mmCIF file of C-alpha atoms in Angstrom:
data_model
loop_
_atom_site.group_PDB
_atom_site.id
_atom_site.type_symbol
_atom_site.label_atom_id
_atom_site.label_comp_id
_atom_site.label_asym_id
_atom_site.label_seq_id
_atom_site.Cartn_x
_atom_site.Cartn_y
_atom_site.Cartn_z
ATOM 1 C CA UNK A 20 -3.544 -57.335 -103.993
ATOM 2 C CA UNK A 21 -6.829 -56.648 -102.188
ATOM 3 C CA UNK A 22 -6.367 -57.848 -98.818
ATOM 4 C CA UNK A 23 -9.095 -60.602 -98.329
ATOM 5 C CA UNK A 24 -9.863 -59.874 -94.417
ATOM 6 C CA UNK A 25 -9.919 -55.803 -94.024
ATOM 7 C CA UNK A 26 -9.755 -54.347 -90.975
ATOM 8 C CA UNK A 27 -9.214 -51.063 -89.227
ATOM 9 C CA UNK A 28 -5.654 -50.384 -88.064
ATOM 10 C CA UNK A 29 -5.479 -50.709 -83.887
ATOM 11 C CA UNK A 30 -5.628 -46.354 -83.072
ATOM 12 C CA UNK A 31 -7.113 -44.168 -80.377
ATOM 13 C CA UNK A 32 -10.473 -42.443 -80.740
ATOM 14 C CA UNK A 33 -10.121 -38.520 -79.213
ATOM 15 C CA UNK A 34 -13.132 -36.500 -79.049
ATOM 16 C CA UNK A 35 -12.231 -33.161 -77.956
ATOM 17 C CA UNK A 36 -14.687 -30.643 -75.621
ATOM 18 C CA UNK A 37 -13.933 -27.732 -78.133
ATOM 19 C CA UNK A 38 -12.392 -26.308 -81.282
ATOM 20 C CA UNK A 39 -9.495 -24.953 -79.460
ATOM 21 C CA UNK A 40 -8.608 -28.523 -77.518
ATOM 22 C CA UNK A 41 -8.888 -29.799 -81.530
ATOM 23 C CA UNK A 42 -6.916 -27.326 -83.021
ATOM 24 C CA UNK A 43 -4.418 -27.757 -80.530
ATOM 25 C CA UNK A 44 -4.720 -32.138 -80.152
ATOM 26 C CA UNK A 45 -4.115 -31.916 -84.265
ATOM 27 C CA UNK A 46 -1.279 -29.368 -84.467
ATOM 28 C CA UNK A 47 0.669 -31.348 -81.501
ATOM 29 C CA UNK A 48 -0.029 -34.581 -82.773
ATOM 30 C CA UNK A 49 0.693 -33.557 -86.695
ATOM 31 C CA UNK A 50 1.610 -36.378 -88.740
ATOM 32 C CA UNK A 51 -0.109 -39.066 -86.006
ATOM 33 C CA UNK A 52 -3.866 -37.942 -86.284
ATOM 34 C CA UNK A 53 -6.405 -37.648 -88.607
ATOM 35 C CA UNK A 54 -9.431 -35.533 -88.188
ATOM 36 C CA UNK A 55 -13.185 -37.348 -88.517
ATOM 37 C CA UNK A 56 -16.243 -36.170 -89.623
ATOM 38 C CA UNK A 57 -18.517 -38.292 -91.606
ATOM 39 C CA UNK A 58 -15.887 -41.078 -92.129
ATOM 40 C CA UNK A 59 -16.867 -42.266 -95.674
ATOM 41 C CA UNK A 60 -13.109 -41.310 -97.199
ATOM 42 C CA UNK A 61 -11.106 -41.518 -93.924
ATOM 43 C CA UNK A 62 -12.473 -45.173 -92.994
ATOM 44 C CA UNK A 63 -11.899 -46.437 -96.652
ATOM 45 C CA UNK A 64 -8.370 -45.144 -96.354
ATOM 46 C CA UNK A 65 -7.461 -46.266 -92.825
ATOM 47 C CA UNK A 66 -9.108 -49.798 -94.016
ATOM 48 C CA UNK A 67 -6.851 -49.919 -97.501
ATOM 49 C CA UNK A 68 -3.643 -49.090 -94.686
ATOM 50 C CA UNK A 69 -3.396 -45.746 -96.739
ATOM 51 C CA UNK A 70 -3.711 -44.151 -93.272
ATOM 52 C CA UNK A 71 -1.934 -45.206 -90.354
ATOM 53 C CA UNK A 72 -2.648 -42.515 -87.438
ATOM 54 C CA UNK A 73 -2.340 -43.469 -83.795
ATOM 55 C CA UNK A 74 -5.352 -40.776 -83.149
ATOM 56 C CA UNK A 75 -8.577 -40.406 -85.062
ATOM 57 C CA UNK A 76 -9.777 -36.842 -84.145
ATOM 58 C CA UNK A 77 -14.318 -36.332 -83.923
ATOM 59 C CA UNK A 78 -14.694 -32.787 -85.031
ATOM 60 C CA UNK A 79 -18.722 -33.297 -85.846
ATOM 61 C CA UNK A 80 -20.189 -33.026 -82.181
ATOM 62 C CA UNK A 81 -18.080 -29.436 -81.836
ATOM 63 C CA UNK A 82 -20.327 -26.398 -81.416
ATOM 64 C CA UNK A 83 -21.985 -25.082 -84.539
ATOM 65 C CA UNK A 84 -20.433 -28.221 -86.842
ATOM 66 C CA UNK A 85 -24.144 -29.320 -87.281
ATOM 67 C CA UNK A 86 -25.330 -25.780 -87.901
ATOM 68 C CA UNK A 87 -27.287 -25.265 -91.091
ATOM 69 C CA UNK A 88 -28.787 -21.315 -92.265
ATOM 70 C CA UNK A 89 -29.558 -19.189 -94.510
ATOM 71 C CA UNK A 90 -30.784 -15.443 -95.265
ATOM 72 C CA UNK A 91 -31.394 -13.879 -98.099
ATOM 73 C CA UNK A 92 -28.964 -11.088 -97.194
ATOM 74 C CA UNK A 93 -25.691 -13.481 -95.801
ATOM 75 C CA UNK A 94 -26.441 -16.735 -97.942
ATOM 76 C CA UNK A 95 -25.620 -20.360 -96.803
ATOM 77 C CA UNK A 96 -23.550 -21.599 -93.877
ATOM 78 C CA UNK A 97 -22.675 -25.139 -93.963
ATOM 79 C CA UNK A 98 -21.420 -26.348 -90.629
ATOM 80 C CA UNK A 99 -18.487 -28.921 -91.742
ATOM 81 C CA UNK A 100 -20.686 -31.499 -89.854
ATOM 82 C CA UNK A 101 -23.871 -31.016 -92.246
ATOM 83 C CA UNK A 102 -24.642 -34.486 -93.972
ATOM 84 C CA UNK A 103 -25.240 -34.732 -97.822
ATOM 85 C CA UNK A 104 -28.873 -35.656 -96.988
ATOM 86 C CA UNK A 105 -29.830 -32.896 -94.693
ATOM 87 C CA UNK A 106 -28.186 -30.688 -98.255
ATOM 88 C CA UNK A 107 -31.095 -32.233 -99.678
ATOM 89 C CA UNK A 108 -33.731 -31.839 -97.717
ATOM 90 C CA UNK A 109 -33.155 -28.358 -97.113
ATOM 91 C CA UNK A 110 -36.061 -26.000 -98.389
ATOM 92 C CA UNK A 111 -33.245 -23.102 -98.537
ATOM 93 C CA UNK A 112 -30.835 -25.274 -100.759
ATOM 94 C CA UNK A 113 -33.496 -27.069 -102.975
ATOM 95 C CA UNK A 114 -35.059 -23.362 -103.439
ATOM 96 C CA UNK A 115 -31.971 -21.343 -103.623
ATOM 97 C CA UNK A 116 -28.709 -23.522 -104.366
ATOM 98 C CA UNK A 117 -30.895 -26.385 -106.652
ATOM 99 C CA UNK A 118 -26.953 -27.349 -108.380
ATOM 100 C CA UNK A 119 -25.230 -28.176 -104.861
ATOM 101 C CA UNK A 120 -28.517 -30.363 -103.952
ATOM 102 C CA UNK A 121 -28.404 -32.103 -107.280
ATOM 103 C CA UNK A 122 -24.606 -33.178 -106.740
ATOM 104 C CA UNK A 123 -25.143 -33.798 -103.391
ATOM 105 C CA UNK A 124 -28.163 -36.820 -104.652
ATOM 106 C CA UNK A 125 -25.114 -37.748 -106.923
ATOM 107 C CA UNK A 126 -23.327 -39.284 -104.122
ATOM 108 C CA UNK A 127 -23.373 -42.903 -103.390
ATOM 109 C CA UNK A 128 -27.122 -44.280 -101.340
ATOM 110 C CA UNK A 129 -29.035 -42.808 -99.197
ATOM 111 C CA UNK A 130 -27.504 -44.618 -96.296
ATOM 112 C CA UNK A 131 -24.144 -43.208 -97.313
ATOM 113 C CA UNK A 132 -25.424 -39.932 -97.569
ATOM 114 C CA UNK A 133 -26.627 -40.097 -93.862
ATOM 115 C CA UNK A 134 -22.351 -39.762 -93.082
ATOM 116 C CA UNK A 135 -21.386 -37.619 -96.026
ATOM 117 C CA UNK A 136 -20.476 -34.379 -95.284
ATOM 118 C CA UNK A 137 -19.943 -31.280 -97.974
ATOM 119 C CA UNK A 138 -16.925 -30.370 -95.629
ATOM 120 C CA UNK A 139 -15.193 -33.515 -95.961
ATOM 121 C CA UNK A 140 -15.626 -33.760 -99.481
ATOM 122 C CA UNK A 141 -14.085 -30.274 -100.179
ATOM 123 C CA UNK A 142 -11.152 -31.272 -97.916
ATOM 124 C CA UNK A 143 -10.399 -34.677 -99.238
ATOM 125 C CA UNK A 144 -10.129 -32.726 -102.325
ATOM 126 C CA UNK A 145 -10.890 -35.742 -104.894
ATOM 127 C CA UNK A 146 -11.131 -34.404 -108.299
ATOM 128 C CA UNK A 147 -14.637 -36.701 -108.503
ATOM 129 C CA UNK A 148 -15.763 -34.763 -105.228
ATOM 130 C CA UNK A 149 -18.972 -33.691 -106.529
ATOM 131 C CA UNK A 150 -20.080 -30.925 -104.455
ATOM 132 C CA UNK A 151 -17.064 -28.952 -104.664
ATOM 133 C CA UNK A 152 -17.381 -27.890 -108.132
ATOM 134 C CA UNK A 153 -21.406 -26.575 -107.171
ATOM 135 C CA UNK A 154 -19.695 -24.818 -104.219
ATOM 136 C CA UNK A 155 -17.070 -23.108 -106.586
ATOM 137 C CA UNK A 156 -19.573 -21.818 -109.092
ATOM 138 C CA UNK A 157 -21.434 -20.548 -106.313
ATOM 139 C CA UNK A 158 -18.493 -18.602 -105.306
ATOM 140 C CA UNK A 159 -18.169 -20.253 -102.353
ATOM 141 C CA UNK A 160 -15.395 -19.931 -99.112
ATOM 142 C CA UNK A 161 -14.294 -21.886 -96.171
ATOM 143 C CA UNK A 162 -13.911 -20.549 -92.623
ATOM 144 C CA UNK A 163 -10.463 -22.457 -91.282
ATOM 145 C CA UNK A 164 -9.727 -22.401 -87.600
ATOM 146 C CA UNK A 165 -6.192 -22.843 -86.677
ATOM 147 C CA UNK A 166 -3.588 -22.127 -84.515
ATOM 148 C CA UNK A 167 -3.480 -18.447 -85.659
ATOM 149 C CA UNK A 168 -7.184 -17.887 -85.203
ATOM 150 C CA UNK A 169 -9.987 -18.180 -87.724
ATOM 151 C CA UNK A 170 -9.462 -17.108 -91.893
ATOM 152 C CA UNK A 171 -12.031 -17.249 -94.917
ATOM 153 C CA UNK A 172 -10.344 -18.966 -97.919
ATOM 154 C CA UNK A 173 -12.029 -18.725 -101.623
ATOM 155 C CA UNK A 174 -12.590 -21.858 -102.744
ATOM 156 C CA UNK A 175 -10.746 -20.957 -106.098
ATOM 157 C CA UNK A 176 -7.716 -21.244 -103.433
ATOM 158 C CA UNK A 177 -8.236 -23.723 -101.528
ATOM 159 C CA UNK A 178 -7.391 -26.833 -103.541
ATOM 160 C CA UNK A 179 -3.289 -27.363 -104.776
ATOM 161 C CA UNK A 180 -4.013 -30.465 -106.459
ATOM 162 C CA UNK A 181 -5.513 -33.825 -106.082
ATOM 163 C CA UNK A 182 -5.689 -34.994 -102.454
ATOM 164 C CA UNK A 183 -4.265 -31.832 -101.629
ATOM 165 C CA UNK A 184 -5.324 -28.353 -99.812
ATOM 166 C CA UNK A 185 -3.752 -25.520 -98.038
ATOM 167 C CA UNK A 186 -5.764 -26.680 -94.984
ATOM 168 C CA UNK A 187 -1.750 -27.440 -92.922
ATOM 169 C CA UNK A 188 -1.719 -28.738 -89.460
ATOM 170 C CA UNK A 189 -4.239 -27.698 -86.814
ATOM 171 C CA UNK A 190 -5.993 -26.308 -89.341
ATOM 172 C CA UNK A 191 -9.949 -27.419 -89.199
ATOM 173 C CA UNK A 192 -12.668 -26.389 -91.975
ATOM 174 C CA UNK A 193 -15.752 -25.269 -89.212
ATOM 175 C CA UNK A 194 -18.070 -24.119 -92.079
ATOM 176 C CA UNK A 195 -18.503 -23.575 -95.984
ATOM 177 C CA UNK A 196 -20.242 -20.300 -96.890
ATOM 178 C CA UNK A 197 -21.991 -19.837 -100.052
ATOM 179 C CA UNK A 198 -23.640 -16.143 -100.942
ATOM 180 C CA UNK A 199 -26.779 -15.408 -101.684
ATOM 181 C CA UNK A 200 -26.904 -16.713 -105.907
ATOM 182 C CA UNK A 201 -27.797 -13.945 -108.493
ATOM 183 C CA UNK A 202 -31.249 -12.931 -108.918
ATOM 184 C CA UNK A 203 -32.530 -15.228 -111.360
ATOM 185 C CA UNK A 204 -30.540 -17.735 -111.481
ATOM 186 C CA UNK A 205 -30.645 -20.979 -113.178
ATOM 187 C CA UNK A 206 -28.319 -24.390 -112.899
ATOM 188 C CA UNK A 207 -27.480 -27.992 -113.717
ATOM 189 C CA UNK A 208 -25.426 -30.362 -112.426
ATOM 190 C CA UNK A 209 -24.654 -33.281 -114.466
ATOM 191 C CA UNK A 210 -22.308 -36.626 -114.198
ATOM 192 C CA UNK A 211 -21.762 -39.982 -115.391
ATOM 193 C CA UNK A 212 -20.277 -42.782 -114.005
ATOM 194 C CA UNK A 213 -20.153 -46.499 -114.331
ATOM 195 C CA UNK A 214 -23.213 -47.332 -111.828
ATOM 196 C CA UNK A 215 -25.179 -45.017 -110.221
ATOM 197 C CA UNK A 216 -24.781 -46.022 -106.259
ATOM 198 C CA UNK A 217 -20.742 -46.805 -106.085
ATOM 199 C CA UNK A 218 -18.808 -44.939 -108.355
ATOM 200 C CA UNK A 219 -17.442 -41.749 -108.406
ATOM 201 C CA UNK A 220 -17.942 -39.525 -111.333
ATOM 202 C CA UNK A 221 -15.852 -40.140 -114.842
ATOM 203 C CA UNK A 222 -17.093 -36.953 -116.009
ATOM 204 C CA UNK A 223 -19.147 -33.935 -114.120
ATOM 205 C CA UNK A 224 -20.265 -30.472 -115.505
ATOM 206 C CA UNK A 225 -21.713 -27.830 -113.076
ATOM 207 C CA UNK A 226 -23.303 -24.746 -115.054
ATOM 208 C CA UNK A 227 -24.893 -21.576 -113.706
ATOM 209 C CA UNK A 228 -26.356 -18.918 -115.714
ATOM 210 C CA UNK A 229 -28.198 -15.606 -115.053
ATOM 211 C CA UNK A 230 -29.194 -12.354 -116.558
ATOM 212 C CA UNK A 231 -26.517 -9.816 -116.469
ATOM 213 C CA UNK A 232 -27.439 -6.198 -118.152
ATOM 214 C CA UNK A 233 -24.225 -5.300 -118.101
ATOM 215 C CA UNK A 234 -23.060 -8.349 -120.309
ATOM 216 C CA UNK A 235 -23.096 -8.223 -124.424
ATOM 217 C CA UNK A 236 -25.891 -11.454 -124.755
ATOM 218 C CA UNK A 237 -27.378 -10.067 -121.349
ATOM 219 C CA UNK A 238 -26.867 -13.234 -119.398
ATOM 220 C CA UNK A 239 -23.262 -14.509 -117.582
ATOM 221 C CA UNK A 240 -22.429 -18.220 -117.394
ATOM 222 C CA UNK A 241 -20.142 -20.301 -115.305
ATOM 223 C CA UNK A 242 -18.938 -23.515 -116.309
ATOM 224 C CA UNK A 243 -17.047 -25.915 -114.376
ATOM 225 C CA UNK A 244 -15.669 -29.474 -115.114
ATOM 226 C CA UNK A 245 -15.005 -31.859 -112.292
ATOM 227 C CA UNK A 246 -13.087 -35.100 -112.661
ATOM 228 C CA UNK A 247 -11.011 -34.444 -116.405
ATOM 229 C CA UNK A 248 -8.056 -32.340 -114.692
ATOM 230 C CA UNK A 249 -5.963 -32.371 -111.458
ATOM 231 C CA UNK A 250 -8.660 -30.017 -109.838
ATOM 232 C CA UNK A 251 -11.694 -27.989 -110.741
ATOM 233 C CA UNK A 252 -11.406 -26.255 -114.273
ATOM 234 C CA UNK A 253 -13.444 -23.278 -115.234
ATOM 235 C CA UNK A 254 -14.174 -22.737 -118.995
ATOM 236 C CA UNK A 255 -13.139 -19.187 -118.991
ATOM 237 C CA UNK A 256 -12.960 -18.846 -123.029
ATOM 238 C CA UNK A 257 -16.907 -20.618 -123.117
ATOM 239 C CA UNK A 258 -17.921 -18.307 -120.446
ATOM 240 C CA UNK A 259 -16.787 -15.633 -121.974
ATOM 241 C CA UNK A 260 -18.533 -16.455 -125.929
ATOM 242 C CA UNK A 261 -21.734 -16.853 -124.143
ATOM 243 C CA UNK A 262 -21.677 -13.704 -122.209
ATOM 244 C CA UNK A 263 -20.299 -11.327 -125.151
ATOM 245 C CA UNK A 264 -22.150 -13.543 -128.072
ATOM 246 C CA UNK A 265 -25.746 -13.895 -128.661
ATOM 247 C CA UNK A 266 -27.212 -17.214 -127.195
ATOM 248 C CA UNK A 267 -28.392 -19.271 -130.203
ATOM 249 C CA UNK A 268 -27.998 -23.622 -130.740
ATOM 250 C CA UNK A 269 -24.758 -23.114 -132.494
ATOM 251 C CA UNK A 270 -23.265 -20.800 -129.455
ATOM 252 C CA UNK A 271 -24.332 -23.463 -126.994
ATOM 253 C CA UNK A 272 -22.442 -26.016 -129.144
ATOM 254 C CA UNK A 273 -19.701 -24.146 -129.403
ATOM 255 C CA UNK A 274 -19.025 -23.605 -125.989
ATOM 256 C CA UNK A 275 -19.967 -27.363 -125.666
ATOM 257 C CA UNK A 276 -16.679 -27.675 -128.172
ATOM 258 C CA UNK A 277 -14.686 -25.343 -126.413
ATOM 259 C CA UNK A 278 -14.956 -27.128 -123.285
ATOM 260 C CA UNK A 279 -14.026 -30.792 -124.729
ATOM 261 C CA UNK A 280 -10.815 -29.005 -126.148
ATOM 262 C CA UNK A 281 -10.517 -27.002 -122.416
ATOM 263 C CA UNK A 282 -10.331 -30.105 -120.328
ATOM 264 C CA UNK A 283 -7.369 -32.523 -119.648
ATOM 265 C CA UNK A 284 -8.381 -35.863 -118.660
ATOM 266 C CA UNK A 285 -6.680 -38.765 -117.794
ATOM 267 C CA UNK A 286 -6.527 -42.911 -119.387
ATOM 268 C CA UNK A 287 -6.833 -45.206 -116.470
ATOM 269 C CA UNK A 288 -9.423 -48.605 -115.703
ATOM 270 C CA UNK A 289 -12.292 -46.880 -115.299
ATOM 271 C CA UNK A 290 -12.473 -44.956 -118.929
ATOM 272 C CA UNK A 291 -10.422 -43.370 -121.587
ATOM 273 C CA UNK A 292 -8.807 -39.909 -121.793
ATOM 274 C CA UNK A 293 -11.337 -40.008 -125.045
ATOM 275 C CA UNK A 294 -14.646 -40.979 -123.834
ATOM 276 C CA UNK A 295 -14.104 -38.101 -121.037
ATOM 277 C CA UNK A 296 -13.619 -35.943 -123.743
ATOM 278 C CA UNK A 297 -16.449 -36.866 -125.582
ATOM 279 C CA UNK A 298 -18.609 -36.886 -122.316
ATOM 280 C CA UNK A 299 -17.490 -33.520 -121.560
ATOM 281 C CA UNK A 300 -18.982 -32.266 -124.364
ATOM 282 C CA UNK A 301 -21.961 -33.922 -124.657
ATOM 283 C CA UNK A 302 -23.011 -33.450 -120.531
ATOM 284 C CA UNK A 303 -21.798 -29.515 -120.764
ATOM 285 C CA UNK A 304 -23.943 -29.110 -124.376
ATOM 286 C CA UNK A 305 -27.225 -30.850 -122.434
ATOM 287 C CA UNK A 306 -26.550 -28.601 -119.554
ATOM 288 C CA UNK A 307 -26.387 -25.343 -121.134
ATOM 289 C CA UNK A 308 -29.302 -26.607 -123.336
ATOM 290 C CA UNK A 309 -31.314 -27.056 -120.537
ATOM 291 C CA UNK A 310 -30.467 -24.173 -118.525
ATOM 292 C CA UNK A 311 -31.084 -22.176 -121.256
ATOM 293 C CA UNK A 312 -34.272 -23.030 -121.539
ATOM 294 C CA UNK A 313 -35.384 -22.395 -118.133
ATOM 295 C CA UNK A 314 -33.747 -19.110 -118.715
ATOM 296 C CA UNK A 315 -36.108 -18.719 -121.636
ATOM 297 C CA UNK A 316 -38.842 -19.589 -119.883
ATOM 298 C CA UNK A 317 -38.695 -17.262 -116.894
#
């Protein structure tokens, strides 16, 4: 029962004057605090009582959280502070990472956007998270400061299932780095969902495709679902047809097929196991269609 007069559970706000007080304040206080960056999942949860911390943790004023750069030689750093909208109205990520921008318009309004971070979404590791899938085919890792010093974990590793990370305690996310893409390169993201500004995704395909000498059709793919399996799913056995096969309508289909058979999504309120399926294969087939046009047209 929804309670009819929400409200934010009585806890104390700690804003730390470094990452080493944070890392510390979070590993001593494990279990009590939560760790706040944009807000947009943590306040929904601490509103619905689905968190109860005596200490809500600001990370996003910490040196180099707001940090956003790129080079063609090192690629993209995202400080974990870096709001969906500033995604989008960077020239570097509109010109050279044109997938993560499009998810990141995917996400709720603008005015939610303005508190959205890519770093929260990766670590509250929804299977609807729509940037993390754009991050993943991008190859994408996250620099984790803990206790132990900093580590870079692949984002192939990073997520254990829904909700769920290796990130353990003390551990903060400080930046997600994306390399530079290949040469060439050409993407969509696509979703669907019930409305455009409030829901999360029922269905999301992230494609990336570029020429590749080396490969038997001369181009390389990579497909990932979002939102049809306990994490991120890559179509390995698609990839693989369109990279070994020539590129034709009935190979795009194909793959298209190969990825509604791939995925493994749930029945619940918002849709049927079905209607993901079918989705699936009709957002992948328009994705490679269209990416494979702009390939053509290079």
């Amino acid at each position: 029962m929804l309670n009819p007069n929400p409200r934010l559970p009585e806890l104390e706000y700690i804003k730390p004057d470094s990452l080493k007080s944070a890392v510390n304040f979070l590993k001593d206080t494990a279990g009590q605090s939560v760790p706040y960056l944009g807000g947009t999942d943590c306040f929904i949860a601490l509103r619905d009582k689905k968190l109860l911390p005596k200490y809500l943790v600001d990370l996003k004023h910490l040196n180099g959280f707001t940090s956003l750069a790129f080079d063609d030689q090192n690629g993209l750093s995202i400080g974990a502070a870096v709001t969906l909208n500033q995604m989008i109205e960077s020239d570097a990520v509109q010109t050279h990472y044109p997938i993560l921008a499009q998810a990141a318009q995917a996400v709720g309004g603008y005015q939610l956007r303005n508190r959205a971070t890519v770093a929260g979404n990766l670590c509250n590791a929804s299977p609807c998270g729509d940037t993390i899938a754009p991050c993943m085919v991008y190859q994408g890792d996250a620099s984790v400061v803990g206790p132990e010093g900093v580590k870079t974990v692949g984002l192939t590793h990073f997520f254990i299932g829904p909700g769920e990370t290796i990130l353990e305690a003390g551990n903060i996310v400080q930046s997600i780095h994306l390399p530079s893409p290949p040469a060439q390169a050409r993407g969509r993201y696509l979703s669907i969902g019930r409305n455009k500004l409030a829901d999360l995704a029922l269905v999301a395909v992230t494609v990336l495709a570029f020429p590749d000498l080396t490969a038997g059709s001369g181009f390389r793919f990579r497909i990932a679902l979002s939102a049809v399996a306990p994490t991120v799913i890559f179509i390995d056995q698609a990839q693989a047809l369109l990279s070994e096969s020539p590129i034709n309508p009935a190979a795009l289909e194909k793959a298209a097929q190969i990825a509604r058979q791939t995925c493994k999504p749930i029945d619940d309120i918002r849709a049927s196991a079905r209607y993901r399926r079918d989705m699936v294969h009709a957002l992948t087939l328009r994705a490679l269609q269209d990416v494979w046009h702009e390939l053509l047209n290079e």
